[in-house]
CSV table of C-alpha atoms in Angstrom, one decimal:
chain,number,residue,atom,x,y,z
A,1,UNK,CA,118.1,95.5,100.5
A,2,UNK,CA,118.2,93.6,103.4
A,3,UNK,CA,121.1,94.4,106.0
A,4,UNK,CA,123.6,91.9,106.8
A,5,UNK,CA,124.3,90.7,110.1
A,6,UNK,CA,127.3,89.7,111.8
A,7,UNK,CA,128.3,87.3,113.5
A,8,UNK,CA,125.5,84.8,112.5
A,9,UNK,CA,125.6,82.6,115.8
A,10,UNK,CA,127.2,83.1,118.9
A,11,UNK,CA,127.6,81.6,122.3
A,12,UNK,CA,128.5,83.2,125.7
A,13,UNK,CA,128.5,82.0,129.1
A,14,UNK,CA,126.3,84.2,131.7
A,15,UNK,CA,128.4,87.3,132.4
A,16,UNK,CA,130.6,87.6,129.1
A,17,UNK,CA,129.6,90.1,126.5
A,18,UNK,CA,129.1,90.5,123.0
A,19,UNK,CA,128.7,92.7,119.9
A,20,UNK,CA,126.3,92.4,117.2
A,21,UNK,CA,126.9,94.6,113.7
A,22,UNK,CA,124.2,95.3,111.6
A,23,UNK,CA,125.5,97.0,107.5
A,24,UNK,CA,123.7,97.8,105.4
A,25,UNK,CA,124.0,99.0,101.9
A,26,UNK,CA,121.4,101.6,101.6
A,27,UNK,CA,121.4,104.9,103.1
A,28,UNK,CA,119.2,104.5,106.4
A,29,UNK,CA,117.0,106.9,108.5
A,30,UNK,CA,116.8,104.7,111.4
A,31,UNK,CA,117.9,101.5,112.8
A,32,UNK,CA,115.6,99.0,115.4
A,33,UNK,CA,116.8,96.3,117.0
A,34,UNK,CA,114.5,93.1,117.9
A,35,UNK,CA,115.3,89.8,119.7
A,36,UNK,CA,113.1,86.9,118.8
A,37,UNK,CA,112.9,84.1,121.0
A,38,UNK,CA,112.1,80.7,119.8
A,39,UNK,CA,108.4,80.5,119.1
A,40,UNK,CA,108.1,83.7,120.1
A,41,UNK,CA,107.3,87.1,118.2
A,42,UNK,CA,110.0,89.6,117.8
A,43,UNK,CA,110.1,91.9,120.5
A,44,UNK,CA,111.3,95.6,120.0
A,45,UNK,CA,114.2,96.4,122.2
A,46,UNK,CA,115.4,99.9,120.6
A,47,UNK,CA,115.5,102.6,118.3
A,48,UNK,CA,118.6,105.1,117.0
A,49,UNK,CA,117.8,108.1,114.7
A,50,UNK,CA,120.7,110.0,114.7
A,51,UNK,CA,124.1,109.1,112.9
A,52,UNK,CA,126.4,108.3,116.0
A,53,UNK,CA,123.5,108.2,118.3
A,54,UNK,CA,123.7,105.2,121.0
A,55,UNK,CA,121.5,104.1,123.2
A,56,UNK,CA,121.2,102.0,126.4
A,57,UNK,CA,118.5,99.5,127.9
A,58,UNK,CA,119.6,98.1,131.0
A,59,UNK,CA,122.8,96.1,129.9
A,60,UNK,CA,122.2,96.1,126.0
A,61,UNK,CA,123.0,99.6,124.4
A,62,UNK,CA,123.4,100.1,120.5
A,63,UNK,CA,124.9,102.8,118.4
A,64,UNK,CA,124.4,103.8,115.3
A,65,UNK,CA,127.1,105.4,112.5
A,66,UNK,CA,124.8,107.2,109.9
A,67,UNK,CA,127.8,108.0,107.4
A,68,UNK,CA,129.2,104.2,107.2
A,69,UNK,CA,125.7,102.7,107.3
A,70,UNK,CA,126.5,100.8,110.4
A,71,UNK,CA,124.8,99.8,113.7
A,72,UNK,CA,126.4,97.6,116.4
A,73,UNK,CA,124.6,96.4,119.6
A,74,UNK,CA,126.0,95.8,122.7
A,75,UNK,CA,125.2,93.2,125.4
A,76,UNK,CA,127.2,93.4,128.6
A,77,UNK,CA,127.5,91.3,131.2
A,78,UNK,CA,125.3,88.7,129.6
A,79,UNK,CA,122.1,87.1,131.7
A,80,UNK,CA,120.5,83.6,130.4
A,81,UNK,CA,117.4,85.5,129.3
A,82,UNK,CA,119.5,87.4,126.7
A,83,UNK,CA,119.4,84.3,124.2
A,84,UNK,CA,117.3,84.6,121.4
A,85,UNK,CA,117.8,85.5,117.8
A,86,UNK,CA,118.8,89.4,117.4
A,87,UNK,CA,117.5,91.6,114.3
A,88,UNK,CA,118.1,94.5,113.5
A,89,UNK,CA,115.5,96.4,111.6
A,90,UNK,CA,115.8,99.8,109.3
A,91,UNK,CA,114.1,102.1,107.2
A,92,UNK,CA,115.5,104.8,105.2
A,93,UNK,CA,114.0,108.8,104.6
A,94,UNK,CA,111.1,107.8,102.4
A,95,UNK,CA,109.1,105.0,101.3
A,96,UNK,CA,107.1,102.6,103.9
A,97,UNK,CA,109.7,99.3,103.5
A,98,UNK,CA,110.9,98.2,106.8
A,99,UNK,CA,113.4,95.7,106.8
A,100,UNK,CA,115.1,93.2,109.0
A,101,UNK,CA,118.6,92.1,109.1
A,102,UNK,CA,119.7,88.3,108.3
A,103,UNK,CA,119.7,87.7,112.4
A,104,UNK,CA,122.2,86.6,114.6
A,105,UNK,CA,121.5,83.6,117.1
A,106,UNK,CA,122.9,84.6,120.4
A,107,UNK,CA,122.7,82.2,123.1
A,108,UNK,CA,124.0,82.6,126.3
A,109,UNK,CA,124.6,79.4,129.0
A,110,UNK,CA,125.4,79.0,132.6
B,1,UNK,CA,100.8,89.7,126.3
B,2,UNK,CA,101.3,91.0,122.7
B,3,UNK,CA,98.7,93.9,121.9
B,4,UNK,CA,98.3,92.3,118.5
B,5,UNK,CA,96.5,89.6,118.3
B,6,UNK,CA,96.5,87.0,115.0
B,7,UNK,CA,93.9,84.0,114.2
B,8,UNK,CA,94.6,80.9,113.7
B,9,UNK,CA,97.6,79.9,115.6
B,10,UNK,CA,98.3,77.1,113.5
B,11,UNK,CA,96.5,76.2,110.2
B,12,UNK,CA,97.2,73.2,108.0
B,13,UNK,CA,95.7,73.4,104.0
B,14,UNK,CA,95.4,71.9,101.1
B,15,UNK,CA,96.9,73.1,98.0
B,16,UNK,CA,93.1,73.5,96.5
B,17,UNK,CA,91.8,75.1,99.5
B,18,UNK,CA,90.8,79.0,100.3
B,19,UNK,CA,91.5,80.3,103.7
B,20,UNK,CA,92.5,83.3,105.4
B,21,UNK,CA,94.7,84.5,108.2
B,22,UNK,CA,93.6,87.6,110.6
B,23,UNK,CA,95.2,90.0,112.4
B,24,UNK,CA,93.9,92.7,114.7
B,25,UNK,CA,95.1,95.7,117.0
B,26,UNK,CA,93.0,98.2,119.1
B,27,UNK,CA,96.1,100.6,119.8
B,28,UNK,CA,94.8,103.3,117.2
B,29,UNK,CA,98.1,102.1,114.7
B,30,UNK,CA,97.7,103.2,111.1
B,31,UNK,CA,100.2,101.2,109.6
B,32,UNK,CA,100.0,97.4,109.5
B,33,UNK,CA,102.3,94.8,108.1
B,34,UNK,CA,102.1,90.9,107.0
B,35,UNK,CA,106.0,89.4,107.0
B,36,UNK,CA,106.7,85.7,106.0
B,37,UNK,CA,109.2,84.0,108.4
B,38,UNK,CA,110.7,80.9,107.2
B,39,UNK,CA,112.7,78.6,110.1
B,40,UNK,CA,115.7,80.3,111.2
B,41,UNK,CA,115.1,83.2,108.4
B,42,UNK,CA,114.1,87.0,109.1
B,43,UNK,CA,111.0,88.1,108.6
B,44,UNK,CA,110.5,88.8,105.1
B,45,UNK,CA,108.3,92.2,104.4
B,46,UNK,CA,105.1,90.4,102.3
B,47,UNK,CA,102.9,93.7,102.3
B,48,UNK,CA,102.4,97.4,104.5
B,49,UNK,CA,99.3,99.3,104.6
B,50,UNK,CA,99.2,102.7,105.6
B,51,UNK,CA,95.9,104.4,107.2
B,52,UNK,CA,93.8,101.4,105.3
B,53,UNK,CA,95.6,101.9,102.0
B,54,UNK,CA,98.3,99.4,100.6
B,55,UNK,CA,101.3,101.0,100.3
B,56,UNK,CA,103.5,98.5,99.4
B,57,UNK,CA,103.7,95.3,97.7
B,58,UNK,CA,107.0,93.2,97.7
B,59,UNK,CA,106.5,91.7,94.7
B,60,UNK,CA,104.2,89.0,96.2
B,61,UNK,CA,103.1,86.3,94.3
B,62,UNK,CA,98.9,86.9,93.7
B,63,UNK,CA,98.0,83.6,95.4
B,64,UNK,CA,98.0,86.1,98.6
B,65,UNK,CA,95.7,88.9,98.9
B,66,UNK,CA,95.8,91.2,101.6
B,67,UNK,CA,93.1,93.2,102.6
B,68,UNK,CA,92.0,95.9,105.3
B,69,UNK,CA,89.0,96.7,106.2
B,70,UNK,CA,89.2,99.2,108.8
B,71,UNK,CA,92.0,100.5,110.6
B,72,UNK,CA,92.0,98.1,113.5
B,73,UNK,CA,91.9,94.7,111.8
B,74,UNK,CA,94.0,93.1,108.8
B,75,UNK,CA,93.6,90.2,106.5
B,76,UNK,CA,95.9,88.0,104.0
B,77,UNK,CA,93.9,85.6,101.8
B,78,UNK,CA,95.0,82.5,100.6
B,79,UNK,CA,94.4,80.6,97.5
B,80,UNK,CA,96.0,77.9,95.3
B,81,UNK,CA,99.4,77.9,97.9
B,82,UNK,CA,102.3,75.5,97.1
B,83,UNK,CA,104.0,73.6,99.6
B,84,UNK,CA,106.9,76.1,100.0
B,85,UNK,CA,104.2,78.6,101.2
B,86,UNK,CA,104.4,77.2,104.3
B,87,UNK,CA,106.1,79.2,107.2
B,88,UNK,CA,105.2,81.5,110.0
B,89,UNK,CA,103.2,84.5,108.8
B,90,UNK,CA,103.6,87.4,111.1
B,91,UNK,CA,101.3,90.8,111.5
B,92,UNK,CA,103.0,93.8,112.4
B,93,UNK,CA,101.4,97.2,113.7
B,94,UNK,CA,103.0,100.9,114.5
B,95,UNK,CA,101.6,104.1,115.3
B,96,UNK,CA,102.5,105.2,111.7
B,97,UNK,CA,104.1,103.7,108.4
B,98,UNK,CA,106.4,107.2,108.0
B,99,UNK,CA,109.7,106.5,109.8
B,100,UNK,CA,109.3,110.5,110.6
B,101,UNK,CA,107.4,108.9,113.1
B,102,UNK,CA,110.0,106.5,114.9
B,103,UNK,CA,107.6,104.3,116.1
B,104,UNK,CA,108.4,100.2,116.8
B,105,UNK,CA,106.7,97.6,115.6
B,106,UNK,CA,104.3,95.3,117.9
B,107,UNK,CA,104.4,91.8,116.4
B,108,UNK,CA,101.5,89.4,116.9
B,109,UNK,CA,102.2,85.9,117.7
B,110,UNK,CA,101.8,84.8,114.5
B,111,UNK,CA,100.2,81.8,112.5
B,112,UNK,CA,101.9,78.9,111.8
B,113,UNK,CA,101.0,77.7,108.0
B,114,UNK,CA,101.3,74.1,106.7
B,115,UNK,CA,100.8,73.7,103.0
B,116,UNK,CA,99.8,69.9,102.5
C-alpha cells in the first residue's frame, strides 16, 4: 500500500535542481507532497488531483501522471531551506486511508 | 506555529504503565489521524476518525486504544507497551477524510514516546 519514492537520498549544492519520484501500485485519486525537517512535523506543500496535472509553489513544482500512478516533485534553484525529508502522500477515491511514501532525504549544502 | 496541539511532548513509560496521548485542534476539521513514526522512516497510519467515529484501524495491537470524545479532541490510550513501540506519535487533522474534499493534513509536533 505504501508508495515507493526515489531516490532515497540526495545531496545538492545551492542552486542545483532535483527531482523526487513517487510511484504507487494502486490507482490513485490524489497525491500530496509534504516536507519534514528534523525534529519537526511534516508540512504540506501541495496537492495534485488529476492525471497530468502540474502545480507550482515558488521554485517547487510537481506533476501527477494518473495512468502511470506516479508523481514527481521538482525543486529548482535549491536553497538551504529546502533541506529535509520529502514524503508523497496518497489516497484512493474511496476509503479514508492516507499513506505516506518511503521518503526522500534532501540535503542542500552551500 | 502548529494549529494541532499534542501533549505531552515527551513521555517515558514502563511496560506496565498506562498513559494517554492527547491531540487537540480548533480548525473545525472533521477527520483526525494517528500516525507512528520511527527514526528515518515515513509516518505509518494507525487510526482514522471521521465525524468522531473510528473509520480506519490499520490492524494496530489492542495495547493502543484510540478515543475521540468530541470533534476537537483525539486521545491515544497506551497500556502494556513494548520497547519496540518507542517512536514519535503524530496526530493530524483535515477538513474531511473523504478524498473528494482535497484537503491537506495538518500535523501536530508529535509526542516522543520511550518505553522502558
